[in-house]
PDB file of C-alpha atoms in Angstrom:
ATOM      1  CA  UNK L 118       0.000   0.000   0.000  1.00 82.00           C
ATOM      2  CA  UNK L 119       1.365   3.416  -0.903  1.00 87.00           C
ATOM      3  CA  UNK L 120       2.013   6.098   1.674  1.00 88.00           C
ATOM      4  CA  UNK L 121      -0.181   9.211   1.751  1.00 85.00           C
ATOM      5  CA  UNK L 122       1.526  12.200   3.292  1.00 87.00           C
ATOM      6  CA  UNK L 123      -1.515  14.494   3.195  1.00 88.00           C
ATOM      7  CA  UNK L 124       0.399  17.650   2.322  1.00 93.00           C
ATOM      8  CA  UNK L 125      -2.149  18.784  -0.218  1.00 93.00           C
ATOM      9  CA  UNK L 126      -5.058  18.506   2.214  1.00 94.00           C
ATOM     10  CA  UNK L 127      -3.067  20.307   4.911  1.00 95.00           C
ATOM     11  CA  UNK L 128      -2.400  23.163   2.500  1.00 96.00           C
ATOM     12  CA  UNK L 129      -6.075  23.276   1.557  1.00 97.00           C
ATOM     13  CA  UNK L 130      -7.127  23.352   5.208  1.00 97.00           C
ATOM     14  CA  UNK L 131      -4.692  26.171   5.978  1.00 97.00           C
ATOM     15  CA  UNK L 132      -5.791  28.102   2.900  1.00 98.00           C
ATOM     16  CA  UNK L 133      -9.438  27.815   3.975  1.00 98.00           C
ATOM     17  CA  UNK L 134      -8.558  29.073   7.449  1.00 98.00           C
ATOM     18  CA  UNK L 135      -6.643  32.043   6.045  1.00 98.00           C
ATOM     19  CA  UNK L 136      -9.542  32.854   3.701  1.00 98.00           C
ATOM     20  CA  UNK L 137     -11.868  33.043   6.706  1.00 98.00           C
ATOM     21  CA  UNK L 138      -9.649  35.614   8.441  1.00 98.00           C
ATOM     22  CA  UNK L 139      -9.141  37.805   5.389  1.00 97.00           C
ATOM     23  CA  UNK L 140      -9.264  41.414   6.519  1.00 97.00           C
ATOM     24  CA  UNK L 141      -8.088  40.715  10.066  1.00 97.00           C
ATOM     25  CA  UNK L 142      -5.117  42.728  11.299  1.00 97.00           C
ATOM     26  CA  UNK L 143      -1.499  41.741  11.869  1.00 97.00           C
ATOM     27  CA  UNK L 144      -0.546  38.070  12.241  1.00 97.00           C
ATOM     28  CA  UNK L 145      -4.132  36.933  12.540  1.00 97.00           C
ATOM     29  CA  UNK L 146      -4.518  37.233   8.782  1.00 97.00           C
ATOM     30  CA  UNK L 147      -1.182  35.600   7.890  1.00 97.00           C
ATOM     31  CA  UNK L 148      -0.253  32.993  10.515  1.00 98.00           C
ATOM     32  CA  UNK L 149      -2.305  29.834  10.702  1.00 97.00           C
ATOM     33  CA  UNK L 150      -2.156  29.334  14.478  1.00 98.00           C
ATOM     34  CA  UNK L 151      -3.179  32.900  15.202  1.00 98.00           C
ATOM     35  CA  UNK L 152      -5.838  32.688  12.509  1.00 98.00           C
ATOM     36  CA  UNK L 153      -7.380  29.573  14.091  1.00 98.00           C
ATOM     37  CA  UNK L 154      -7.469  31.339  17.453  1.00 98.00           C
ATOM     38  CA  UNK L 155      -9.048  34.413  15.869  1.00 98.00           C
ATOM     39  CA  UNK L 156     -11.718  32.262  14.210  1.00 98.00           C
ATOM     40  CA  UNK L 157     -12.592  30.581  17.515  1.00 98.00           C
ATOM     41  CA  UNK L 158     -12.896  33.932  19.270  1.00 98.00           C
ATOM     42  CA  UNK L 159     -14.952  35.405  16.437  1.00 98.00           C
ATOM     43  CA  UNK L 160     -17.384  32.487  16.469  1.00 98.00           C
ATOM     44  CA  UNK L 161     -17.771  32.684  20.247  1.00 98.00           C
ATOM     45  CA  UNK L 162     -18.464  36.408  20.054  1.00 98.00           C
ATOM     46  CA  UNK L 163     -20.919  36.023  17.188  1.00 98.00           C
ATOM     47  CA  UNK L 164     -22.860  33.358  19.116  1.00 98.00           C
ATOM     48  CA  UNK L 165     -23.033  35.476  22.267  1.00 98.00           C
ATOM     49  CA  UNK L 166     -23.910  38.653  20.408  1.00 98.00           C
ATOM     50  CA  UNK L 167     -26.720  36.956  18.488  1.00 98.00           C
ATOM     51  CA  UNK L 168     -28.253  36.271  21.899  1.00 98.00           C
ATOM     52  CA  UNK L 169     -27.529  39.811  23.143  1.00 98.00           C
ATOM     53  CA  UNK L 170     -29.088  41.373  20.045  1.00 98.00           C
ATOM     54  CA  UNK L 171     -32.576  40.388  21.168  1.00 98.00           C
ATOM     55  CA  UNK L 172     -32.151  42.181  24.492  1.00 98.00           C
ATOM     56  CA  UNK L 173     -30.537  45.208  22.839  1.00 98.00           C
ATOM     57  CA  UNK L 174     -33.479  45.692  20.487  1.00 98.00           C
ATOM     58  CA  UNK L 175     -35.991  45.276  23.306  1.00 98.00           C
ATOM     59  CA  UNK L 176     -34.178  48.024  25.242  1.00 98.00           C
ATOM     60  CA  UNK L 177     -34.210  50.260  22.165  1.00 98.00           C
ATOM     61  CA  UNK L 178     -37.953  49.760  21.691  1.00 98.00           C
ATOM     62  CA  UNK L 179     -38.612  50.601  25.348  1.00 98.00           C
ATOM     63  CA  UNK L 180     -36.553  53.809  25.076  1.00 98.00           C
ATOM     64  CA  UNK L 181     -38.449  54.864  21.943  1.00 98.00           C
ATOM     65  CA  UNK L 182     -41.851  54.160  23.495  1.00 98.00           C
ATOM     66  CA  UNK L 183     -40.897  55.970  26.695  1.00 98.00           C
ATOM     67  CA  UNK L 184     -39.686  59.017  24.751  1.00 97.00           C
ATOM     68  CA  UNK L 185     -42.986  59.203  22.874  1.00 97.00           C
ATOM     69  CA  UNK L 186     -44.973  58.793  26.098  1.00 97.00           C
ATOM     70  CA  UNK L 187     -43.229  61.742  27.786  1.00 96.00           C
ATOM     71  CA  UNK L 188     -45.251  64.107  25.594  1.00 94.00           C
ATOM     72  CA  UNK L 189     -48.420  62.542  27.028  1.00 95.00           C
ATOM     73  CA  UNK L 190     -47.183  62.628  30.629  1.00 96.00           C
ATOM     74  CA  UNK L 191     -47.462  58.859  31.103  1.00 95.00           C
ATOM     75  CA  UNK L 192     -44.801  56.559  32.484  1.00 96.00           C
ATOM     76  CA  UNK L 193     -43.801  53.549  30.422  1.00 97.00           C
ATOM     77  CA  UNK L 194     -44.593  50.974  33.097  1.00 97.00           C
ATOM     78  CA  UNK L 195     -48.080  52.374  33.702  1.00 97.00           C
ATOM     79  CA  UNK L 196     -48.714  52.483  29.957  1.00 97.00           C
ATOM     80  CA  UNK L 197     -47.792  48.809  29.498  1.00 97.00           C
ATOM     81  CA  UNK L 198     -49.950  47.821  32.494  1.00 97.00           C
ATOM     82  CA  UNK L 199     -52.876  49.811  31.086  1.00 97.00           C
ATOM     83  CA  UNK L 200     -52.443  48.135  27.686  1.00 96.00           C
ATOM     84  CA  UNK L 201     -52.652  44.717  29.312  1.00 96.00           C
ATOM     85  CA  UNK L 202     -55.667  45.710  31.414  1.00 96.00           C
ATOM     86  CA  UNK L 203     -57.531  46.971  28.325  1.00 95.00           C
ATOM     87  CA  UNK L 204     -56.649  43.784  26.445  1.00 95.00           C
ATOM     88  CA  UNK L 205     -54.714  45.541  23.702  1.00 93.00           C
ATOM     89  CA  UNK L 206     -52.162  43.041  22.401  1.00 95.00           C
ATOM     90  CA  UNK L 207     -49.542  45.109  20.586  1.00 95.00           C
ATOM     91  CA  UNK L 208     -45.931  44.184  21.171  1.00 96.00           C
ATOM     92  CA  UNK L 209     -43.134  46.622  21.944  1.00 97.00           C
ATOM     93  CA  UNK L 210     -41.630  46.376  18.462  1.00 98.00           C
ATOM     94  CA  UNK L 211     -44.842  47.561  16.806  1.00 98.00           C
ATOM     95  CA  UNK L 212     -45.427  50.248  19.445  1.00 98.00           C
ATOM     96  CA  UNK L 213     -41.904  51.591  18.927  1.00 98.00           C
ATOM     97  CA  UNK L 214     -42.349  51.694  15.152  1.00 98.00           C
ATOM     98  CA  UNK L 215     -45.663  53.548  15.579  1.00 98.00           C
ATOM     99  CA  UNK L 216     -44.036  55.995  18.002  1.00 97.00           C
ATOM    100  CA  UNK L 217     -41.189  56.651  15.575  1.00 97.00           C
ATOM    101  CA  UNK L 218     -42.815  56.526  12.140  1.00 97.00           C
ATOM    102  CA  UNK L 219     -46.565  57.001  12.694  1.00 97.00           C
ATOM    103  CA  UNK L 220     -47.142  59.226  15.735  1.00 96.00           C
ATOM    104  CA  UNK L 221     -50.836  59.760  14.920  1.00 97.00           C
ATOM    105  CA  UNK L 222     -51.514  56.029  15.311  1.00 97.00           C
ATOM    106  CA  UNK L 223     -49.464  55.934  18.511  1.00 97.00           C
ATOM    107  CA  UNK L 224     -51.437  58.903  19.884  1.00 97.00           C
ATOM    108  CA  UNK L 225     -54.712  57.072  19.221  1.00 97.00           C
ATOM    109  CA  UNK L 226     -53.434  54.032  21.113  1.00 96.00           C
ATOM    110  CA  UNK L 227     -52.399  56.240  24.042  1.00 97.00           C
ATOM    111  CA  UNK L 228     -55.824  57.913  24.041  1.00 96.00           C
ATOM    112  CA  UNK L 229     -57.530  54.506  24.194  1.00 94.00           C
ATOM    113  CA  UNK L 230     -55.418  53.533  27.184  1.00 93.00           C
ATOM    114  CA  UNK L 231     -55.971  56.766  29.151  1.00 87.00           C
TER     115      UNK L 231
END
């Protein structure tokens, strides 16, 4: 049986790794060991930040709703409680988009809750 050294596959694997880190700075884009480490860190960060993104957007929506409610003199927490009590099922994402893009619709919702 003939011997297979595997040099071609090793080169291919290294080339694929270096293609993934294209655009990284310093040795991370040129040295295989540093590139592998950079890829692992990048994947860990991307996983964690995909989870964080949901919370970040929720916070943004709350800030936008609260800013729009200040003109009406209502606190955010009381507004959300009043929405639930009245049985109005509009989520924060939609409320924030109304507050930002369609204030007349948002004002009607606030008037219903008052």
